[in-house]
Amino acid sequence: MHEYPPIESYGVVGNLETCALVAPDGSVDWFPFPHLESPSIFAAILDTDRGGRFRIAPTDSFETSRRYVDDTNVLETTFHADEGTATVTDFLPPAGQVDHPKKVIYRKVDCTDGVVDLAVDLEPRFDYGRAEMSIESVENGILAEGGEERTLLESPVDLAIEDGRITGEFSLEAGETAWFLLRCTGAEDANTDPEAALEETIEYWTDWAHTCDPGDDCAFEGPWHDHVVRSELVLKLLTHAESGAIAAAPTTSLPEDIGGVRNWDYRFNWLRDAGFTVQALMNLGTAEEANDYVDWFMDLCQADDPEAIQPLYGLHGESDLKEREIEGFEGYRSSSPVRIGNGAADQRQLDIYGELLLAVDEMCQHGRTLDDDEWATIRGIVEYVREVWDEPDAGIWEVRGGDEHFVYSKVLCWVALDRGIAIATDGDHDAPLEDWQETRERIRDNVLENGYDEDVGAFVQSYGSDALDATGLLLPVVGFLPFDDDRVQGTIDATERELLEDDVFVKRYDGDDGLPGDEGAFVLCSCWLIDALALSGRVEEAESRFETLLSYLNPLGLVAEEIDTETGAHLGNFPQAFSHIGIVNSALYLGFARGHETRGPPPMGIRLGEPVVSSGE
């Protein structure tokens, strides 16, 4: 039986349609195919015995070091064995970007020193291990079939088939190379030159990634610049080439509570991520990706009445995301159930409308104009929010303990009115501005009366509750109140007092969410605190906490959804898009607070939140 590697020990590669997670022992432990939300071919990360894997590693003991080829999503795992050193280079060609088949996992093994004996162990387990499978030797490799999918392992060494596994051993001396190509459905007979595929894949990623010349006044300047670039590369890896949708994470059911039930499928797009995602992408200079993403969700919104807009969708716009459990899977370190699909798609989350308007307004600030159909969609959303803002919902955290009057949901309804007014005014669109302004003020008055607790000295999670919620840190960022408002500063202080641990870890909330067990600190919430501090004039404190937070990223620069406050271990799905978005935007706010320039208009928290520190101070 294999042990489960720590979540944070994995690296990720992908082709802009799907991703594979590679463990430090050279094992591909997670690989859904053909798309990120598809059933798995390898899922050892969720069940070491039944999930399946593709491992290449030395036969003797070894130590491992890992890196990405500079500014790429090409992963190198170097094994330091007793008699020599070998490196496995893993990648998939990005879809539509290089002239090589995208449905192939390329694994290059180089011996750089001495002699290394290595073993190959391929255990395909199609459809989460549920499909009946056959394996046979064919003329150009070993073919495995299960359900509607198949793989063909093209190997330079002799392989054997035994008990559903494909195995083999080989030796390499210094200077020798061996290529292993796992061709998936549709790529069995495609011609390819693996060296050329590697060279062109590296060239694509290095050309695409954010770079700065020495004389540039980069908004992301600082000791964290490389972390920002890695976060950008993660976001691109999670962006579907065909639709432009961005997945929350490439994995499902990695636990927020080891051994518990807080295991969710994150291989979908949450509309709530839109505003801060677009801000990050535009300031990184990736306008094409930002526009594609906005086009994608605008098409979804135009297809549905506002009431029918879901909190999340599949990466091709699928709305049926019924939540199911995979029977027989142990789950990561016995964390069950293993879930596919996500029941939160059926929840009512009123905050999503404000987050959509944040994204649209951000794009308009960068010069995008709305056509008549797009404006009709935005106007319809704002009108709908006017009707429902005072109703309860499930909230941003998708609690499963019943709907409440969540403060953040009310504030984001205010945002929907506020940005709707701004977009209509700036774009000279037809709108009932007086009615919208009246509703905006009603929402604001309602939140100030019911969402702020004088005894706590802070905005709370929901009306009638004294529980704190990290979303209170966003009220000045979205422009609801200025940063120097005593209620804002009181909320920051209360968050530090009640939700902060070890000076950097911020939990999402301290209220009941209807689920058993606990969870770690939410990386994004730690970023929100850093943002609030930076924009409140406490820049040195924000920088110190940001550098501490970055020290918890794995050596590859990747981070999960949460971090265990006692051990520093990563928890939840990995790598997490929202965590990396938080890193980009925190670096952006810190850069601006230090006087660096940004691309286009000032970022959202500066433009709207009336920061204490302005550019140039």
Coordinates of C-alpha atoms in Angstrom, one line a residue:
M1 CA 0.0 0.0 0.0
H2 CA 1.3 3.5 -0.9
E3 CA 1.3 6.4 1.5
Y4 CA -0.5 9.6 0.6
P5 CA 2.0 12.4 -0.2
P6 CA 1.2 15.8 1.5
I7 CA -1.1 17.9 -0.7
E8 CA 1.5 20.6 -0.9
S9 CA 4.1 18.2 -2.3
Y10 CA 2.5 18.0 -5.7
G11 CA 3.3 19.8 -8.9
V12 CA 0.8 20.4 -11.7
V13 CA 1.0 20.3 -15.5
G14 CA -1.7 20.7 -18.1
N15 CA -2.7 21.4 -21.7
L16 CA -5.4 24.2 -21.1
E17 CA -8.1 21.5 -21.2
T18 CA -7.1 19.3 -18.3
C19 CA -4.4 18.9 -15.7
A20 CA -2.2 16.2 -14.1
L21 CA -0.8 16.3 -10.6
V22 CA 2.7 14.8 -10.2
A23 CA 3.9 13.6 -6.8
P24 CA 7.6 14.0 -5.7
D25 CA 8.2 10.3 -6.2
G26 CA 7.5 10.7 -10.0
S27 CA 3.9 9.4 -9.8
V28 CA 1.1 11.0 -11.8
D29 CA -1.6 10.6 -9.1
W30 CA -4.4 12.7 -10.7
F31 CA -5.4 13.0 -14.3
P32 CA -9.0 13.6 -15.4
F33 CA -9.5 13.2 -19.2
P34 CA -10.3 14.7 -21.7
H35 CA -11.3 17.7 -19.7
L36 CA -10.7 18.9 -16.2
E37 CA -14.2 18.0 -15.0
S38 CA -14.1 14.6 -16.8
P39 CA -13.7 11.3 -15.0
S40 CA -10.2 10.3 -14.0
I41 CA -7.7 8.0 -15.6
F42 CA -5.4 8.3 -12.6
A43 CA -6.8 9.1 -9.1
A44 CA -4.2 7.7 -6.6
I45 CA -4.5 11.0 -4.8
L46 CA -8.0 9.9 -3.7
D47 CA -7.3 6.2 -3.3
T48 CA -3.8 4.9 -3.3
D49 CA -4.9 1.3 -4.0
R50 CA -7.8 1.7 -6.4
G51 CA -7.3 5.1 -8.0
G52 CA -4.5 4.4 -10.5
R53 CA -1.2 6.1 -11.3
F54 CA 1.7 6.5 -13.7
R55 CA 5.1 6.4 -11.9
I56 CA 8.6 6.6 -13.2
A57 CA 11.3 6.6 -10.4
P58 CA 14.6 5.0 -9.3
T59 CA 14.4 1.5 -8.0
D60 CA 16.7 2.3 -5.0
S61 CA 16.3 5.0 -2.4
F62 CA 16.5 8.6 -3.5
E63 CA 16.0 12.2 -2.6
T64 CA 14.0 14.6 -4.8
S65 CA 14.3 18.2 -5.9
R66 CA 11.8 19.9 -8.1
R67 CA 11.4 23.0 -10.3
Y68 CA 9.5 24.4 -13.2
V69 CA 11.5 25.4 -16.2
D70 CA 11.7 29.1 -15.8
D71 CA 8.3 30.9 -16.4
T72 CA 6.6 27.8 -17.8
N73 CA 4.3 25.0 -16.7
V74 CA 6.9 22.3 -17.6
L75 CA 7.8 20.4 -14.5
E76 CA 11.2 18.8 -13.7
T77 CA 11.6 16.2 -10.9
T78 CA 15.2 15.4 -10.2
F79 CA 16.0 12.1 -8.4
H80 CA 19.3 12.1 -6.4
A81 CA 20.1 8.3 -6.0
D82 CA 23.2 6.7 -4.6
E83 CA 24.8 5.9 -7.9
G84 CA 23.6 8.8 -10.0
T85 CA 21.1 11.6 -10.8
A86 CA 18.1 11.5 -13.2
T87 CA 15.5 14.1 -14.1
V88 CA 11.9 13.4 -15.2
T89 CA 10.4 16.3 -17.3
D90 CA 6.6 16.3 -17.5
F91 CA 4.4 18.4 -19.7
L92 CA 1.4 18.4 -22.0
P93 CA 1.4 20.7 -25.1
P94 CA -1.0 23.6 -24.6
A95 CA -4.1 23.2 -26.7
G96 CA -4.1 25.2 -29.9
Q97 CA -0.8 26.7 -29.3
V98 CA 1.8 24.3 -30.6
D99 CA 1.7 21.8 -33.5
H100 CA 1.9 18.7 -31.4
P101 CA -0.9 16.5 -30.0
K102 CA -2.4 17.9 -26.8
K103 CA -3.8 14.6 -25.5
V104 CA -0.4 13.2 -24.6
I105 CA 1.5 13.2 -21.3
Y106 CA 5.2 13.5 -22.3
R107 CA 7.7 12.2 -19.8
K108 CA 11.3 12.7 -20.6
V109 CA 13.9 10.9 -18.4
D110 CA 17.5 12.2 -18.5
C111 CA 20.4 10.8 -16.6
T112 CA 22.8 13.6 -15.8
D113 CA 25.3 11.9 -13.6
G114 CA 26.4 8.3 -12.9
V115 CA 24.1 5.4 -13.5
V116 CA 20.4 5.3 -12.4
D117 CA 18.2 2.2 -12.4
L118 CA 14.5 3.1 -12.8
A119 CA 11.1 1.5 -12.8
V120 CA 8.0 2.2 -14.8
D121 CA 4.6 1.5 -13.1
L122 CA 1.4 2.3 -15.1
E123 CA -2.0 1.6 -13.5
P124 CA -4.8 3.2 -15.5
R125 CA -8.1 3.1 -13.8
F126 CA -10.7 4.7 -16.0
D127 CA -13.9 6.5 -14.8
Y128 CA -12.7 6.8 -11.2
G129 CA -11.8 3.1 -11.2
R130 CA -15.4 2.1 -12.1
A131 CA -14.9 1.0 -15.8
E132 CA -14.2 -2.5 -16.9
M133 CA -10.6 -2.5 -18.3
S134 CA -8.5 -4.4 -20.7
I135 CA -4.8 -4.2 -21.4
E136 CA -2.9 -5.7 -24.3
S137 CA 0.4 -5.3 -26.2
V138 CA 0.1 -3.8 -29.6
E139 CA 2.5 -3.0 -32.3
N140 CA 3.5 0.5 -31.0
G141 CA 3.1 0.1 -27.3
I142 CA 0.7 -1.2 -24.7
L143 CA -3.0 -0.3 -25.0
A144 CA -5.3 0.0 -22.1
E145 CA -9.1 0.5 -22.6
G146 CA -11.9 1.3 -20.2
G147 CA -15.3 2.6 -20.9
E148 CA -15.1 5.3 -23.6
E149 CA -11.4 6.1 -23.1
R150 CA -8.1 4.4 -23.8
T151 CA -4.4 5.0 -23.3
L152 CA -1.4 3.9 -25.3
L153 CA 1.9 3.9 -23.6
E154 CA 4.8 4.3 -26.1
S155 CA 8.0 3.2 -24.4
P156 CA 11.6 2.7 -25.4
V157 CA 12.0 -0.3 -22.9
D158 CA 10.3 -3.7 -22.6
L159 CA 7.2 -3.7 -20.5
A160 CA 5.1 -6.5 -18.9
I161 CA 1.4 -6.7 -18.1
E162 CA 0.3 -8.2 -14.8
D163 CA -2.8 -7.8 -12.7
G164 CA -4.0 -4.6 -14.4
R165 CA -0.5 -3.0 -14.2
I166 CA 2.1 -2.3 -16.8
T167 CA 5.6 -2.5 -15.4
G168 CA 9.2 -2.4 -16.5
E169 CA 12.7 -1.5 -15.4
F170 CA 15.6 0.1 -17.2
S171 CA 19.0 1.8 -16.6
L172 CA 20.4 5.1 -17.9
E173 CA 23.9 6.3 -17.9
A174 CA 25.0 9.9 -17.8
G175 CA 24.0 11.6 -21.1
E176 CA 21.3 9.0 -21.9
T177 CA 17.6 9.9 -22.4
A178 CA 14.4 7.9 -22.6
W179 CA 11.0 9.2 -23.7
F180 CA 7.7 7.8 -22.4
L181 CA 4.5 9.0 -24.2
L182 CA 1.1 8.3 -22.7
R183 CA -1.2 8.8 -25.7
C184 CA -4.8 9.3 -24.7
T185 CA -8.0 8.8 -26.7
G186 CA -7.6 10.5 -30.1
A187 CA -3.8 10.7 -30.0
E188 CA -2.8 7.1 -30.5
D189 CA -1.5 7.5 -34.0
A190 CA -0.6 11.2 -34.1
N191 CA 2.9 11.9 -35.3
T192 CA 5.0 13.9 -32.9
D193 CA 8.6 14.8 -32.2
P194 CA 8.9 14.8 -28.4
E195 CA 12.0 17.1 -28.3
A196 CA 10.3 19.6 -30.6
A197 CA 7.1 19.3 -28.5
L198 CA 9.1 20.2 -25.4
E199 CA 11.0 23.1 -27.1
E200 CA 7.8 24.6 -28.5
T201 CA 5.9 24.1 -25.2
I202 CA 8.6 25.9 -23.3
E203 CA 8.7 28.7 -25.9
Y204 CA 4.9 29.2 -25.6
W205 CA 4.9 29.5 -21.9
T206 CA 7.9 31.8 -21.7
D207 CA 6.5 34.1 -24.4
W208 CA 3.1 34.2 -22.6
A209 CA 4.2 34.8 -19.0
H210 CA 4.4 38.2 -17.5
T211 CA 7.9 39.8 -17.7
C212 CA 9.4 43.1 -16.7
D213 CA 12.4 44.9 -18.1
P214 CA 14.9 46.2 -15.5
G215 CA 13.8 49.8 -16.1
D216 CA 10.0 49.1 -15.8
D217 CA 8.0 50.5 -12.9
C218 CA 6.2 47.2 -12.4
A219 CA 3.2 47.2 -10.1
F220 CA 4.3 43.8 -8.9
E221 CA 7.8 44.8 -8.1
G222 CA 9.2 43.3 -4.9
P223 CA 10.6 40.1 -3.5
W224 CA 7.3 38.4 -4.4
H225 CA 7.5 39.1 -8.2
D226 CA 8.3 35.4 -9.0
H227 CA 5.4 34.3 -6.9
V228 CA 3.1 36.6 -8.9
V229 CA 4.3 35.1 -12.2
R230 CA 3.8 31.6 -10.9
S231 CA 0.3 32.5 -9.8
E232 CA -0.4 33.9 -13.3
L233 CA 0.8 30.6 -14.8
V234 CA -1.5 28.6 -12.5
L235 CA -4.5 30.8 -13.5
K236 CA -3.7 30.2 -17.2
L237 CA -3.3 26.5 -16.6
L238 CA -6.8 26.5 -15.1
T239 CA -8.3 28.4 -18.0
H240 CA -10.1 26.3 -20.6
A241 CA -8.7 27.0 -24.1
E242 CA -12.1 26.6 -25.8
S243 CA -14.5 28.5 -23.5
G244 CA -12.3 30.9 -21.5
A245 CA -13.8 29.7 -18.3
I246 CA -11.4 29.4 -15.3
A247 CA -11.7 26.5 -12.9
A248 CA -11.5 27.0 -9.2
A249 CA -9.0 24.1 -8.9
P250 CA -8.0 21.0 -11.0
T251 CA -9.0 18.5 -8.3
T252 CA -12.0 17.2 -6.4
S253 CA -12.4 16.1 -2.7
L254 CA -9.0 17.0 -1.3
P255 CA -10.1 17.6 2.3
E256 CA -10.4 20.8 4.2
D257 CA -10.5 18.6 7.3
I258 CA -8.3 15.5 7.2
G259 CA -10.6 12.4 7.8
G260 CA -13.7 14.6 7.6
V261 CA -16.5 15.2 5.2
R262 CA -15.6 18.7 3.9
N263 CA -14.6 17.4 0.5
W264 CA -15.8 19.2 -2.5
D265 CA -15.4 19.1 -6.3
Y266 CA -13.8 22.4 -7.5
R267 CA -13.4 21.7 -11.2
F268 CA -15.9 24.3 -12.1
N269 CA -16.1 28.1 -12.4
W270 CA -17.6 30.1 -9.6
L271 CA -19.1 33.4 -10.9
R272 CA -18.2 35.1 -7.6
D273 CA -14.5 34.9 -8.6
A274 CA -15.1 37.1 -11.6
G275 CA -14.4 40.6 -10.3
F276 CA -11.1 39.9 -8.6
T277 CA -10.1 37.5 -11.4
V278 CA -10.5 40.2 -14.0
Q279 CA -8.6 42.7 -11.9
A280 CA -5.7 40.3 -11.6
L281 CA -5.7 39.4 -15.3
M282 CA -5.9 42.9 -16.6
N283 CA -3.1 44.2 -14.4
L284 CA -0.9 41.3 -15.4
G285 CA -1.4 42.3 -19.0
T286 CA -3.4 39.3 -20.0
A287 CA -6.3 41.2 -21.5
E288 CA -7.2 38.4 -24.0
E289 CA -7.8 36.0 -21.2
A290 CA -9.8 38.6 -19.2
N291 CA -12.0 39.4 -22.2
D292 CA -12.5 35.7 -23.1
Y293 CA -13.6 35.1 -19.5
V294 CA -16.0 38.0 -19.5
D295 CA -17.4 36.9 -22.9
W296 CA -18.0 33.5 -21.5
F297 CA -20.0 34.5 -18.4
M298 CA -21.8 37.2 -20.3
D299 CA -23.1 34.6 -22.7
L300 CA -24.3 32.5 -19.8
C301 CA -26.1 35.5 -18.3
Q302 CA -27.7 36.4 -21.6
A303 CA -29.0 32.9 -21.9
D304 CA -30.8 32.9 -18.5
D305 CA -33.1 35.1 -16.6
P306 CA -31.2 36.7 -13.7
E307 CA -33.1 34.5 -11.2
A308 CA -31.8 31.4 -13.1
I309 CA -28.1 32.4 -13.0
Q310 CA -26.2 29.8 -11.0
P311 CA -23.3 30.4 -8.6
L312 CA -21.2 28.0 -10.6
Y313 CA -21.1 26.3 -14.0
G314 CA -19.1 23.7 -15.8
L315 CA -16.2 24.9 -18.0
H316 CA -18.3 24.5 -21.1
G317 CA -21.3 26.2 -19.5
E318 CA -23.0 23.1 -18.1
S319 CA -25.6 23.8 -15.5
D320 CA -26.4 20.3 -14.3
L321 CA -23.7 19.7 -11.7
K322 CA -25.5 17.2 -9.6
E323 CA -23.4 16.2 -6.6
R324 CA -22.7 12.5 -6.4
E325 CA -20.4 10.2 -4.3
I326 CA -17.9 7.8 -5.7
E327 CA -18.5 4.5 -3.9
G328 CA -15.5 2.4 -3.0
F329 CA -12.9 5.3 -3.0
E330 CA -11.2 5.7 0.4
G331 CA -10.6 9.4 -0.1
Y332 CA -7.3 11.3 0.6
R333 CA -6.1 9.9 4.0
S334 CA -9.5 8.4 4.6
S335 CA -11.4 11.6 4.0
S336 CA -14.7 10.6 2.6
P337 CA -17.0 10.9 0.8
V338 CA -15.3 11.5 -2.5
R339 CA -17.6 13.8 -4.4
I340 CA -18.1 14.7 -8.1
G341 CA -20.4 17.5 -9.0
N342 CA -21.3 20.3 -6.6
G343 CA -24.6 20.8 -5.0
A344 CA -23.9 24.5 -4.4
A345 CA -24.9 25.0 -8.1
D346 CA -28.5 24.8 -6.8
Q347 CA -28.1 27.3 -4.0
R348 CA -29.3 30.9 -4.0
Q349 CA -26.3 33.2 -3.6
L350 CA -27.2 36.8 -4.0
D351 CA -23.6 38.0 -3.8
I352 CA -22.9 36.7 -7.4
Y353 CA -24.7 39.6 -9.0
G354 CA -22.4 42.2 -7.4
E355 CA -19.4 40.2 -8.3
L356 CA -20.4 40.0 -11.9
L357 CA -20.9 43.7 -12.0
L358 CA -17.5 44.2 -10.4
A359 CA -16.0 42.3 -13.3
V360 CA -18.0 44.1 -16.0
D361 CA -17.1 47.5 -14.5
E362 CA -13.5 46.6 -14.3
M363 CA -13.4 45.8 -18.0
C364 CA -15.3 49.0 -18.8
Q365 CA -12.6 50.9 -16.8
H366 CA -10.0 49.3 -19.0
G367 CA -11.9 50.5 -22.2
R368 CA -14.4 47.7 -23.0
T369 CA -17.7 48.9 -24.3
L370 CA -21.0 47.1 -23.9
D371 CA -23.3 46.4 -26.9
D372 CA -27.0 46.7 -26.6
D373 CA -27.6 43.0 -25.7
E374 CA -24.9 43.1 -23.1
W375 CA -26.3 46.2 -21.5
A376 CA -29.8 44.7 -21.5
T377 CA -28.3 41.7 -19.6
I378 CA -26.7 44.0 -17.0
R379 CA -29.8 46.1 -16.7
G380 CA -31.9 43.0 -16.1
I381 CA -29.5 41.9 -13.4
V382 CA -29.7 45.2 -11.6
E383 CA -33.4 45.3 -11.8
Y384 CA -33.6 41.7 -10.4
V385 CA -31.3 42.7 -7.5
R386 CA -33.7 45.6 -6.7
E387 CA -36.4 43.0 -6.1
V388 CA -34.6 40.4 -4.0
W389 CA -31.8 42.2 -2.1
D390 CA -33.7 42.0 1.2
E391 CA -34.2 38.2 1.0
P392 CA -32.0 35.6 2.7
D393 CA -29.5 33.4 0.8
A394 CA -26.8 30.8 1.3
G395 CA -24.0 33.3 1.2
I396 CA -20.5 33.4 -0.4
W397 CA -19.3 30.4 1.7
E398 CA -22.2 28.2 0.6
V399 CA -23.2 27.2 4.1
R400 CA -25.4 24.1 4.4
G401 CA -27.1 25.2 7.6
G402 CA -29.9 27.2 6.0
D403 CA -30.3 30.6 4.4
E404 CA -29.5 33.8 6.4
H405 CA -29.4 37.5 5.8
F406 CA -25.7 37.5 5.2
V407 CA -24.0 40.9 5.4
Y408 CA -21.7 40.3 2.5
S409 CA -24.6 39.3 0.3
K410 CA -26.4 42.6 1.1
V411 CA -23.2 44.6 0.4
L412 CA -22.7 42.9 -2.9
C413 CA -26.3 43.7 -3.8
W414 CA -25.3 47.3 -3.1
V415 CA -22.3 46.8 -5.3
A416 CA -24.6 45.6 -8.2
L417 CA -26.6 48.8 -7.9
D418 CA -23.6 51.0 -7.5
R419 CA -21.7 49.5 -10.5
G420 CA -24.8 49.4 -12.6
I421 CA -25.2 53.1 -12.0
A422 CA -21.6 53.8 -12.8
I423 CA -21.7 51.7 -16.0
A424 CA -24.9 53.3 -17.2
T425 CA -23.6 56.8 -16.5
D426 CA -20.1 56.3 -18.0
G427 CA -21.5 54.5 -21.1
D428 CA -24.5 56.7 -21.5
H429 CA -26.8 53.6 -21.3
D430 CA -30.6 53.9 -20.7
A431 CA -31.4 53.2 -17.1
P432 CA -33.8 54.3 -14.3
L433 CA -31.0 55.9 -12.4
E434 CA -33.1 57.6 -9.8
D435 CA -34.8 54.3 -8.9
W436 CA -31.4 52.6 -8.7
Q437 CA -29.9 55.3 -6.6
E438 CA -32.8 55.1 -4.2
T439 CA -32.5 51.3 -3.8
R440 CA -28.7 51.6 -3.4
E441 CA -29.2 54.0 -0.5
R442 CA -31.9 51.7 1.1
I443 CA -29.5 48.8 1.0
R444 CA -26.7 50.8 2.5
D445 CA -28.9 52.1 5.3
N446 CA -30.1 48.6 6.0
V447 CA -26.6 47.1 6.2
L448 CA -25.4 49.9 8.5
E449 CA -28.3 49.4 10.8
N450 CA -28.4 45.6 10.9
G451 CA -24.9 44.4 9.8
Y452 CA -22.8 46.4 12.2
D453 CA -22.6 45.3 15.9
E454 CA -21.7 48.0 18.3
D455 CA -20.8 45.6 21.0
V456 CA -18.5 43.6 18.7
G457 CA -17.2 46.8 17.1
A458 CA -17.3 45.3 13.7
F459 CA -19.5 44.2 10.8
V460 CA -20.7 40.6 11.5
Q461 CA -21.5 37.6 9.4
S462 CA -25.3 37.9 9.3
Y463 CA -28.1 39.9 10.7
G464 CA -28.7 39.1 14.4
S465 CA -25.4 37.3 14.8
D466 CA -22.3 38.3 16.6
A467 CA -20.1 35.9 14.5
L468 CA -17.3 37.5 12.5
D469 CA -16.7 36.8 8.8
A470 CA -13.5 37.7 6.8
T471 CA -15.7 39.1 4.1
G472 CA -16.0 42.2 6.3
L473 CA -12.5 43.1 5.2
L474 CA -13.8 43.6 1.6
L475 CA -16.3 46.4 2.5
P476 CA -13.9 49.2 1.8
V477 CA -12.3 47.4 -1.1
V478 CA -15.6 47.3 -3.0
G479 CA -16.3 50.9 -2.1
F480 CA -19.0 50.4 0.5
L481 CA -17.2 52.5 3.1
P482 CA -13.9 54.4 3.1
F483 CA -10.8 52.8 4.7
D484 CA -10.6 55.4 7.4
D485 CA -14.1 54.8 8.6
D486 CA -14.0 53.8 12.3
R487 CA -16.3 50.8 11.5
V488 CA -13.9 49.6 8.8
Q489 CA -11.0 49.9 11.1
G490 CA -12.9 48.2 13.9
T491 CA -13.7 45.3 11.6
I492 CA -10.0 44.9 10.7
D493 CA -9.1 45.0 14.4
A494 CA -11.9 42.4 15.3
T495 CA -10.8 40.1 12.5
E496 CA -7.2 40.2 13.8
R497 CA -8.5 39.5 17.3
E498 CA -10.9 36.7 16.5
L499 CA -10.1 35.1 13.2
L500 CA -6.3 35.6 12.9
E501 CA -3.8 33.0 14.1
D502 CA 0.0 33.1 14.1
D503 CA 0.0 36.6 12.7
V504 CA -1.0 35.6 9.1
F505 CA -3.6 32.8 9.0
V506 CA -7.2 34.1 8.7
K507 CA -10.2 31.8 9.0
R508 CA -13.3 32.5 6.9
Y509 CA -15.7 32.9 9.9
D510 CA -16.4 31.8 13.4
G511 CA -20.1 30.9 12.9
D512 CA -21.9 27.6 12.4
D513 CA -22.1 26.4 8.8
G514 CA -24.1 23.2 9.2
L515 CA -21.2 20.8 8.8
P516 CA -19.3 18.7 11.3
G517 CA -15.5 19.2 11.8
D518 CA -13.3 22.1 11.4
E519 CA -11.1 23.6 8.6
G520 CA -7.8 25.4 8.2
A521 CA -7.2 29.1 7.5
F522 CA -8.4 30.3 4.1
V523 CA -5.4 31.6 2.1
L524 CA -7.6 34.2 0.2
C525 CA -8.8 35.6 3.5
S526 CA -5.2 36.1 4.6
C527 CA -4.7 38.1 1.4
W528 CA -7.8 40.2 2.1
L529 CA -6.3 41.2 5.5
I530 CA -3.1 42.1 3.8
D531 CA -5.1 44.2 1.3
A532 CA -7.0 46.0 4.0
L533 CA -3.9 46.8 5.9
A534 CA -2.0 48.0 2.9
L535 CA -4.9 50.3 1.8
S536 CA -5.4 51.5 5.4
G537 CA -1.8 52.9 5.5
R538 CA -0.3 50.0 7.4
V539 CA 2.0 49.1 4.5
E540 CA 5.0 47.7 6.4
E541 CA 2.7 45.5 8.5
A542 CA 1.0 44.3 5.3
E543 CA 4.3 43.6 3.6
S544 CA 5.6 41.6 6.5
R545 CA 2.5 39.4 6.7
F546 CA 2.5 38.9 2.9
E547 CA 6.1 37.7 3.0
T548 CA 5.2 35.3 5.9
L549 CA 2.2 34.0 3.9
L550 CA 4.3 33.4 0.8
S551 CA 6.7 31.3 2.9
Y552 CA 3.9 28.7 3.2
L553 CA 3.7 28.2 -0.6
N554 CA 5.2 25.0 -1.7
P555 CA 8.7 25.1 -3.3
L556 CA 7.1 25.3 -6.7
G557 CA 5.2 28.4 -5.7
L558 CA 1.8 26.6 -5.5
V559 CA -0.8 26.8 -2.8
A560 CA -4.0 25.1 -1.9
E561 CA -7.3 26.5 -0.7
E562 CA -6.4 26.4 3.0
I563 CA -3.5 26.0 5.4
D564 CA -3.5 24.0 8.7
T565 CA -2.6 26.7 11.3
E566 CA -0.8 24.1 13.5
T567 CA 1.3 22.3 11.0
G568 CA 1.5 24.5 8.0
A569 CA 0.2 21.7 5.8
H570 CA -2.0 22.6 2.8
L571 CA -5.7 21.6 2.9
G572 CA -8.4 21.5 0.3
N573 CA -8.2 21.4 -3.5
F574 CA -4.9 22.2 -5.0
P575 CA -3.7 24.4 -6.5
Q576 CA -6.5 26.8 -5.8
A577 CA -7.2 29.6 -8.3
F578 CA -8.7 32.0 -5.7
S579 CA -5.7 31.7 -3.5
H580 CA -3.4 32.6 -6.4
I581 CA -5.7 35.4 -7.4
G582 CA -5.4 36.7 -3.9
I583 CA -1.6 36.6 -4.1
V584 CA -1.6 38.6 -7.4
N585 CA -4.0 41.2 -6.1
S586 CA -2.2 41.6 -2.7
A587 CA 1.0 42.2 -4.6
L588 CA -0.8 44.7 -6.8
Y589 CA -2.2 46.7 -3.8
L590 CA 1.2 46.7 -2.1
G591 CA 2.9 47.9 -5.2
F592 CA 0.4 50.7 -5.7
A593 CA 0.7 51.7 -2.0
R594 CA 4.5 51.9 -2.5
G595 CA 4.0 54.2 -5.5
H596 CA 4.4 51.9 -8.5
E597 CA 2.3 52.3 -11.6
T598 CA -0.4 50.0 -12.8
R599 CA -1.7 49.1 -16.2
G600 CA -4.7 51.3 -17.0
P601 CA -6.8 52.8 -14.2
P602 CA -5.9 52.3 -10.5
P603 CA -7.0 48.8 -9.2
M604 CA -10.4 48.3 -7.6
G605 CA -9.4 48.8 -4.0
I606 CA -7.6 52.1 -4.8
R607 CA -10.2 53.5 -7.2
L608 CA -13.2 52.7 -5.1
G609 CA -12.1 52.3 -1.5
E610 CA -10.6 55.7 -0.8
P611 CA -7.3 54.3 0.5
V612 CA -5.4 56.1 3.2
V613 CA -2.2 55.7 1.2
S614 CA -2.3 56.9 -2.4
S615 CA 0.2 56.3 -5.2
G616 CA 3.2 58.6 -4.8
E617 CA 3.2 58.6 -1.0

